[in-house]
Amino acid sequence: MTGAGWSCVEAAAGLLGAHEREVVLGDLAESDGAAWRGLKDVLGLATRRHLELWTSWRPWAASFGLALPASLFLMGCSVVVSGEFDGLFRGTVTAAPLGFSLSKILLLICWAWIAGFAVGAISRRTLWASALTCCSPCLFCLSEWPGSWISALRLFLFLAPALWGVVAGRRKARLGLGWAIFLASTAMLVPPMLDKGGWYGLGLLWPGWFLVATARRELT
Amino acid sequence: MLGEFEYLILSAAANLGDEAYGAAMRAAIETTAGRACSLGALYTTLDRLEAKGLVETWMGEPTQQRGGRARRMVRVTGEGSRAAREFYDAVTRMSRGTAWADSRGHFPGDAA
């Protein structure tokens, strides 16, 4: 099997894990069948492997238990924080409100990072689904936003720390226990401090305590 | 109780012995049993059989014929052999005395 057809098969095999890719491409090279059949084989196996992932609770929790509700919650928090900035720039800046506003910004960054970390750690191989469930409400809110697209950017202040968290979660999957407790405790301040979410916000505290439950315990 | 496809995989692996791996088992199933066998069905079923302890698999040596890629070798365990035997015995017992076609090659249920 050579040429463009084989290149397509090799590209599709990128959807498989490293060991399985090696085995499947070897099997196809040995059987020397038609490229379309090879492609069908690879795509069929990749689809089955992906569907298997959804038999676990993890992708459901990451996508529909966290990415979807957290994106709505964090957009609200982002608007609150950007409103704080507006207030600071319009009025006379004094030390007390500046500190209060900065602490809200830090809380937003912390909460977004925790949510991103949990999504990345809980289900690495279905990140695309979590990204979709996060983007859907974002795009909807963007389409309904009354101002210009530049002012709509205030909806997405959470994105950068959340993406940072996702990258860290994919790499490490587990935090040290001390860090996990610190972040989970800090995240508990987000709903009252940002006056957002109420019970909804409280219901979104589980990623922080999930990180505590799965944190690395140092051996003594 | 095994499924029909699981039984075919166990039989192919047992017949191929030390040469049991994906491509060879697929060829055996397609030529001998006369049924199409996708690599997706083959490898996901192999994983299931391995999880049940009915086969063992490991990565073999790369060969030139496969473009320098390794094979996933398969061996039927004792438990796998017992499960296959039970399936075969059950099908044989159930089939005893059952005539699927008469002497002229007509199948019961077909329109005359």
Tab-separated table of C-alpha atoms in Angstrom:
chain	number	residue	atom	x	y	z
A	1	MET	CA	0.000	0.000	0.000
A	2	THR	CA	1.623	3.235	-1.130
A	3	GLY	CA	0.822	6.739	-2.310
A	4	ALA	CA	-1.908	9.158	-1.298
A	5	GLY	CA	-4.221	6.431	-0.016
A	6	TRP	CA	-1.602	5.153	2.421
A	7	SER	CA	-0.864	8.723	3.538
A	8	CYS	CA	-4.569	9.118	4.399
A	9	VAL	CA	-4.493	5.859	6.355
A	10	GLU	CA	-1.382	6.960	8.257
A	11	ALA	CA	-2.950	10.340	9.012
A	12	ALA	CA	-6.145	8.675	10.277
A	13	ALA	CA	-4.051	6.308	12.412
A	14	GLY	CA	-2.976	9.391	14.367
A	15	LEU	CA	-6.337	9.033	16.138
A	16	LEU	CA	-5.113	5.793	17.723
A	17	GLY	CA	-2.734	5.320	20.651
A	18	ALA	CA	0.963	4.868	19.831
A	19	HIS	CA	1.110	1.069	20.332
A	20	GLU	CA	-2.145	0.399	18.560
A	21	ARG	CA	-1.146	2.638	15.661
A	22	GLU	CA	2.031	0.631	15.190
A	23	VAL	CA	0.181	-2.685	15.268
A	24	VAL	CA	-2.657	-1.624	12.971
A	25	LEU	CA	-0.418	0.013	10.367
A	26	GLY	CA	1.746	-3.113	10.421
A	27	ASP	CA	-1.290	-5.343	9.889
A	28	LEU	CA	-2.451	-3.188	6.985
A	29	ALA	CA	1.034	-3.104	5.412
A	30	GLU	CA	1.223	-6.883	5.675
A	31	SER	CA	-2.221	-7.547	4.220
A	32	ASP	CA	-1.562	-5.085	1.364
A	33	GLY	CA	-5.273	-4.445	0.812
A	34	ALA	CA	-7.014	-1.479	-0.774
A	35	ALA	CA	-6.401	1.904	0.841
A	36	TRP	CA	-10.109	2.569	1.320
A	37	ARG	CA	-10.462	-0.636	3.330
A	38	GLY	CA	-7.468	0.317	5.441
A	39	LEU	CA	-8.990	3.722	6.050
A	40	LYS	CA	-12.300	2.135	6.996
A	41	ASP	CA	-10.493	-0.202	9.404
A	42	VAL	CA	-8.570	2.593	11.091
A	43	LEU	CA	-11.552	4.924	11.379
A	44	GLY	CA	-13.744	2.076	12.621
A	45	LEU	CA	-11.243	1.169	15.338
A	46	ALA	CA	-10.725	4.821	16.327
A	47	THR	CA	-14.500	5.297	16.603
A	48	ARG	CA	-14.891	2.185	18.756
A	49	ARG	CA	-12.031	3.282	21.004
A	50	HIS	CA	-13.569	6.706	21.414
A	51	LEU	CA	-17.022	5.359	22.170
A	52	GLU	CA	-15.459	3.126	24.829
A	53	LEU	CA	-14.256	6.252	26.639
A	54	TRP	CA	-17.856	7.389	27.072
A	55	THR	CA	-18.760	4.278	29.046
A	56	SER	CA	-16.880	5.901	31.954
A	57	TRP	CA	-18.238	8.735	34.134
A	58	ARG	CA	-15.188	10.893	33.465
A	59	PRO	CA	-15.991	12.463	30.071
A	60	TRP	CA	-19.580	13.107	31.191
A	61	ALA	CA	-18.420	14.800	34.378
A	62	ALA	CA	-15.770	16.853	32.554
A	63	SER	CA	-18.042	17.993	29.712
A	64	PHE	CA	-21.529	18.318	31.161
A	65	GLY	CA	-20.761	18.437	34.890
A	66	LEU	CA	-18.016	21.030	34.666
A	67	ALA	CA	-17.137	22.607	31.286
A	68	LEU	CA	-20.716	23.580	30.425
A	69	PRO	CA	-21.909	25.014	33.775
A	70	ALA	CA	-18.503	26.465	34.651
A	71	SER	CA	-18.274	28.391	31.377
A	72	LEU	CA	-21.624	30.065	32.138
A	73	PHE	CA	-20.571	30.793	35.716
A	74	LEU	CA	-17.157	32.097	34.736
A	75	MET	CA	-18.570	34.379	32.058
A	76	GLY	CA	-20.704	35.981	34.772
A	77	CYS	CA	-17.654	36.318	37.032
A	78	SER	CA	-15.651	37.810	34.149
A	79	VAL	CA	-18.293	40.504	33.642
A	80	VAL	CA	-18.263	41.302	37.371
A	81	VAL	CA	-14.474	41.592	37.413
A	82	SER	CA	-14.358	43.744	34.273
A	83	GLY	CA	-17.018	45.984	35.885
A	84	GLU	CA	-14.657	46.394	38.843
A	85	PHE	CA	-11.952	47.541	36.452
A	86	ASP	CA	-14.302	50.081	34.881
A	87	GLY	CA	-15.165	51.437	38.313
A	88	LEU	CA	-11.509	51.699	39.249
A	89	PHE	CA	-10.574	53.624	36.130
A	90	ARG	CA	-13.542	55.981	36.354
A	91	GLY	CA	-13.369	56.862	40.046
A	92	THR	CA	-10.593	57.913	42.338
A	93	VAL	CA	-8.464	54.912	43.112
A	94	THR	CA	-7.917	54.286	46.786
A	95	ALA	CA	-6.042	51.443	48.365
A	96	ALA	CA	-9.074	49.634	49.808
A	97	PRO	CA	-11.192	49.187	46.641
A	98	LEU	CA	-8.043	48.489	44.606
A	99	GLY	CA	-7.130	45.644	46.925
A	100	PHE	CA	-10.680	44.346	46.878
A	101	SER	CA	-10.795	44.418	43.068
A	102	LEU	CA	-7.407	42.760	42.748
A	103	SER	CA	-8.498	39.999	45.096
A	104	LYS	CA	-11.555	39.394	42.887
A	105	ILE	CA	-9.322	39.160	39.833
A	106	LEU	CA	-7.069	36.690	41.618
A	107	LEU	CA	-10.092	34.635	42.664
A	108	LEU	CA	-11.356	34.524	39.090
A	109	ILE	CA	-7.943	33.399	37.851
A	110	CYS	CA	-7.744	30.794	40.620
A	111	TRP	CA	-11.220	29.395	40.004
A	112	ALA	CA	-10.782	29.299	36.221
A	113	TRP	CA	-7.433	27.533	36.641
A	114	ILE	CA	-8.954	24.935	38.989
A	115	ALA	CA	-11.851	24.259	36.607
A	116	GLY	CA	-9.437	23.951	33.661
A	117	PHE	CA	-7.106	21.698	35.647
A	118	ALA	CA	-9.989	19.423	36.660
A	119	VAL	CA	-11.277	19.180	33.082
A	120	GLY	CA	-7.773	18.343	31.799
A	121	ALA	CA	-7.091	15.823	34.565
A	122	ILE	CA	-10.476	14.091	34.607
A	123	SER	CA	-10.707	13.296	30.923
A	124	ARG	CA	-7.700	14.004	28.764
A	125	ARG	CA	-8.808	12.082	25.704
A	126	THR	CA	-12.223	13.767	25.418
A	127	LEU	CA	-10.988	17.330	25.718
A	128	TRP	CA	-12.574	18.107	22.358
A	129	ALA	CA	-16.006	17.390	23.865
A	130	SER	CA	-15.267	19.563	26.899
A	131	ALA	CA	-14.086	22.336	24.560
A	132	LEU	CA	-17.323	22.079	22.581
A	133	THR	CA	-19.544	22.188	25.661
A	134	CYS	CA	-17.547	25.161	26.951
A	135	CYS	CA	-17.664	27.029	23.621
A	136	SER	CA	-21.393	26.581	22.935
A	137	PRO	CA	-22.648	28.924	25.696
A	138	CYS	CA	-19.730	31.291	25.031
A	139	LEU	CA	-20.690	31.638	21.364
A	140	PHE	CA	-24.346	32.058	22.286
A	141	CYS	CA	-23.564	34.835	24.779
A	142	LEU	CA	-21.226	36.456	22.248
A	143	SER	CA	-24.007	36.507	19.647
A	144	GLU	CA	-26.380	38.130	22.169
A	145	TRP	CA	-23.843	40.632	23.525
A	146	PRO	CA	-25.167	44.164	22.978
A	147	GLY	CA	-21.851	46.023	22.607
A	148	SER	CA	-18.960	45.796	20.156
A	149	TRP	CA	-16.842	42.662	19.889
A	150	ILE	CA	-14.066	44.393	21.812
A	151	SER	CA	-16.387	45.028	24.751
A	152	ALA	CA	-17.549	41.399	24.451
A	153	LEU	CA	-14.005	40.326	25.309
A	154	ARG	CA	-14.862	41.104	28.939
A	155	LEU	CA	-16.960	37.918	28.893
A	156	PHE	CA	-13.849	35.828	28.332
A	157	LEU	CA	-11.404	37.019	30.976
A	158	PHE	CA	-11.506	33.503	32.377
A	159	LEU	CA	-10.300	31.808	29.195
A	160	ALA	CA	-6.545	32.309	29.547
A	161	PRO	CA	-6.251	30.937	33.135
A	162	ALA	CA	-8.694	28.126	32.265
A	163	LEU	CA	-6.574	27.076	29.276
A	164	TRP	CA	-3.472	27.275	31.452
A	165	GLY	CA	-5.207	24.950	33.912
A	166	VAL	CA	-6.197	22.516	31.161
A	167	VAL	CA	-2.584	22.283	29.959
A	168	ALA	CA	-1.357	21.739	33.524
A	169	GLY	CA	-4.094	19.155	34.204
A	170	ARG	CA	-3.208	17.191	31.079
A	171	ARG	CA	0.451	17.097	32.082
A	172	LYS	CA	0.269	16.440	35.813
A	173	ALA	CA	-3.218	15.086	36.529
A	174	ARG	CA	-2.546	15.341	40.300
A	175	LEU	CA	-1.491	18.230	42.522
A	176	GLY	CA	0.350	18.125	45.807
A	177	LEU	CA	-2.049	17.888	48.749
A	178	GLY	CA	-1.089	21.287	50.178
A	179	TRP	CA	-1.694	23.081	46.906
A	180	ALA	CA	-4.949	21.248	46.314
A	181	ILE	CA	-6.318	22.215	49.749
A	182	PHE	CA	-5.216	25.827	49.286
A	183	LEU	CA	-6.862	26.096	45.845
A	184	ALA	CA	-10.072	24.333	46.923
A	185	SER	CA	-10.389	26.617	49.956
A	186	THR	CA	-9.727	29.702	47.856
A	187	ALA	CA	-12.321	28.599	45.301
A	188	MET	CA	-14.935	28.551	48.068
A	189	LEU	CA	-14.572	32.321	48.320
A	190	VAL	CA	-15.558	32.875	44.697
A	191	PRO	CA	-19.390	32.765	44.924
A	192	PRO	CA	-19.673	35.131	47.929
A	193	MET	CA	-16.879	37.465	46.835
A	194	LEU	CA	-18.091	37.845	43.270
A	195	ASP	CA	-21.725	37.730	44.332
A	196	LYS	CA	-22.375	35.306	41.497
A	197	GLY	CA	-24.075	32.006	41.217
A	198	GLY	CA	-25.584	31.420	44.661
A	199	TRP	CA	-26.341	27.715	44.991
A	200	TYR	CA	-25.301	27.316	41.371
A	201	GLY	CA	-21.851	28.616	42.209
A	202	LEU	CA	-21.684	26.478	45.350
A	203	GLY	CA	-22.581	23.444	43.262
A	204	LEU	CA	-19.526	24.139	41.157
A	205	LEU	CA	-17.077	23.824	44.022
A	206	TRP	CA	-16.616	20.089	43.498
A	207	PRO	CA	-13.616	20.343	41.121
A	208	GLY	CA	-11.525	21.869	43.900
A	209	TRP	CA	-12.395	19.055	46.324
A	210	PHE	CA	-11.939	16.502	43.560
A	211	LEU	CA	-8.367	17.765	43.263
A	212	VAL	CA	-7.973	17.367	47.036
A	213	ALA	CA	-9.357	13.828	46.927
A	214	THR	CA	-6.986	12.818	44.117
A	215	ALA	CA	-3.962	14.816	45.346
A	216	ARG	CA	-0.589	13.194	45.858
A	217	ARG	CA	-0.015	12.285	49.467
A	218	GLU	CA	3.603	12.580	50.510
A	219	LEU	CA	4.889	9.364	52.031
A	220	THR	CA	6.123	9.831	55.556
B	1	MET	CA	-20.789	-18.101	27.691
B	2	LEU	CA	-18.792	-16.785	24.748
B	3	GLY	CA	-20.245	-14.897	21.833
B	4	GLU	CA	-19.925	-16.282	18.323
B	5	PHE	CA	-17.242	-13.797	17.261
B	6	GLU	CA	-15.291	-14.363	20.461
B	7	TYR	CA	-15.324	-18.077	19.694
B	8	LEU	CA	-14.050	-17.461	16.159
B	9	ILE	CA	-11.181	-15.373	17.526
B	10	LEU	CA	-10.244	-17.984	20.110
B	11	SER	CA	-10.345	-20.711	17.451
B	12	ALA	CA	-8.210	-18.679	15.031
B	13	ALA	CA	-5.663	-17.942	17.764
B	14	ALA	CA	-5.555	-21.579	18.858
B	15	ASN	CA	-5.113	-22.825	15.273
B	16	LEU	CA	-2.377	-20.333	14.470
B	17	GLY	CA	-0.437	-21.181	17.650
B	18	ASP	CA	2.816	-19.188	17.864
B	19	GLU	CA	1.890	-17.239	14.731
B	20	ALA	CA	-1.349	-15.811	16.132
B	21	TYR	CA	-1.495	-12.043	15.675
B	22	GLY	CA	-3.983	-9.508	14.238
B	23	ALA	CA	-3.461	-9.764	10.466
B	24	ALA	CA	-3.086	-13.583	10.485
B	25	MET	CA	-6.194	-14.070	12.647
B	26	ARG	CA	-8.211	-11.735	10.479
B	27	ALA	CA	-7.153	-13.636	7.333
B	28	ALA	CA	-8.025	-16.964	9.005
B	29	ILE	CA	-11.490	-15.761	10.045
B	30	GLU	CA	-12.253	-14.292	6.631
B	31	THR	CA	-11.042	-17.268	4.585
B	32	THR	CA	-12.117	-20.127	6.864
B	33	ALA	CA	-15.320	-18.805	8.452
B	34	GLY	CA	-16.236	-16.748	5.393
B	35	ARG	CA	-17.205	-13.676	7.376
B	36	ALA	CA	-15.914	-10.138	7.104
B	37	CYS	CA	-13.709	-9.117	10.016
B	38	SER	CA	-12.733	-5.492	10.583
B	39	LEU	CA	-9.643	-4.627	12.595
B	40	GLY	CA	-11.884	-2.576	14.886
B	41	ALA	CA	-14.029	-5.579	15.762
B	42	LEU	CA	-10.957	-7.817	16.064
B	43	TYR	CA	-8.962	-5.629	18.443
B	44	THR	CA	-11.864	-4.505	20.642
B	45	THR	CA	-12.958	-8.144	21.012
B	46	LEU	CA	-9.372	-9.162	21.785
B	47	ASP	CA	-9.272	-6.525	24.535
B	48	ARG	CA	-12.492	-7.910	25.982
B	49	LEU	CA	-11.156	-11.477	25.900
B	50	GLU	CA	-7.934	-10.336	27.535
B	51	ALA	CA	-9.883	-8.544	30.268
B	52	LYS	CA	-11.767	-11.798	30.918
B	53	GLY	CA	-8.455	-13.672	31.125
B	54	LEU	CA	-9.217	-15.821	28.082
B	55	VAL	CA	-6.217	-14.676	26.015
B	56	GLU	CA	-2.845	-13.062	26.650
B	57	THR	CA	-1.350	-10.533	24.258
B	58	TRP	CA	2.056	-8.916	23.979
B	59	MET	CA	4.040	-6.889	21.482
B	60	GLY	CA	6.169	-9.022	19.168
B	61	GLU	CA	9.282	-8.192	17.188
B	62	PRO	CA	9.043	-5.772	14.240
B	63	THR	CA	9.328	-7.414	10.822
B	64	GLN	CA	10.412	-6.075	7.438
B	65	GLN	CA	7.219	-7.386	5.823
B	66	ARG	CA	5.264	-5.019	8.049
B	67	GLY	CA	7.431	-1.981	7.311
B	68	GLY	CA	9.399	-2.457	10.531
B	69	ARG	CA	6.308	-2.430	12.719
B	70	ALA	CA	5.611	-4.727	15.647
B	71	ARG	CA	2.850	-7.352	15.863
B	72	ARG	CA	0.408	-7.853	18.717
B	73	MET	CA	0.862	-11.530	19.463
B	74	VAL	CA	-1.984	-13.570	20.973
B	75	ARG	CA	-2.033	-16.736	23.061
B	76	VAL	CA	-5.139	-18.564	24.312
B	77	THR	CA	-5.008	-19.214	28.072
B	78	GLY	CA	-6.215	-22.403	29.768
B	79	GLU	CA	-9.347	-20.546	30.813
B	80	GLY	CA	-9.848	-19.482	27.186
B	81	SER	CA	-9.524	-23.068	25.966
B	82	ARG	CA	-12.123	-24.220	28.526
B	83	ALA	CA	-14.543	-21.444	27.530
B	84	ALA	CA	-14.138	-22.291	23.825
B	85	ARG	CA	-14.662	-25.981	24.527
B	86	GLU	CA	-17.856	-25.244	26.489
B	87	PHE	CA	-19.171	-23.099	23.651
B	88	TYR	CA	-18.333	-25.795	21.081
B	89	ASP	CA	-19.982	-28.518	23.193
B	90	ALA	CA	-23.115	-26.427	23.700
B	91	VAL	CA	-23.445	-25.732	19.963
B	92	THR	CA	-22.786	-29.394	19.142
B	93	ARG	CA	-25.389	-30.619	21.670
B	94	MET	CA	-27.956	-28.123	20.448
B	95	SER	CA	-27.301	-29.081	16.829
B	96	ARG	CA	-27.683	-32.836	17.407
B	97	GLY	CA	-30.684	-34.126	15.505
B	98	THR	CA	-31.287	-30.762	13.844
B	99	ALA	CA	-31.515	-30.973	10.064
B	100	TRP	CA	-30.874	-27.555	8.593
B	101	ALA	CA	-31.364	-28.740	5.018
B	102	ASP	CA	-33.039	-31.793	3.532
B	103	SER	CA	-31.377	-34.218	1.148
B	104	ARG	CA	-32.182	-31.958	-1.819
B	105	GLY	CA	-30.539	-28.954	-0.151
B	106	HIS	CA	-33.783	-27.192	0.715
B	107	PHE	CA	-33.929	-25.295	3.988
B	108	PRO	CA	-36.959	-25.564	6.291
B	109	GLY	CA	-38.854	-22.260	6.210
B	110	ASP	CA	-37.937	-21.457	2.598
B	111	ALA	CA	-40.888	-21.075	0.224
B	112	ALA	CA	-41.450	-24.286	-1.738
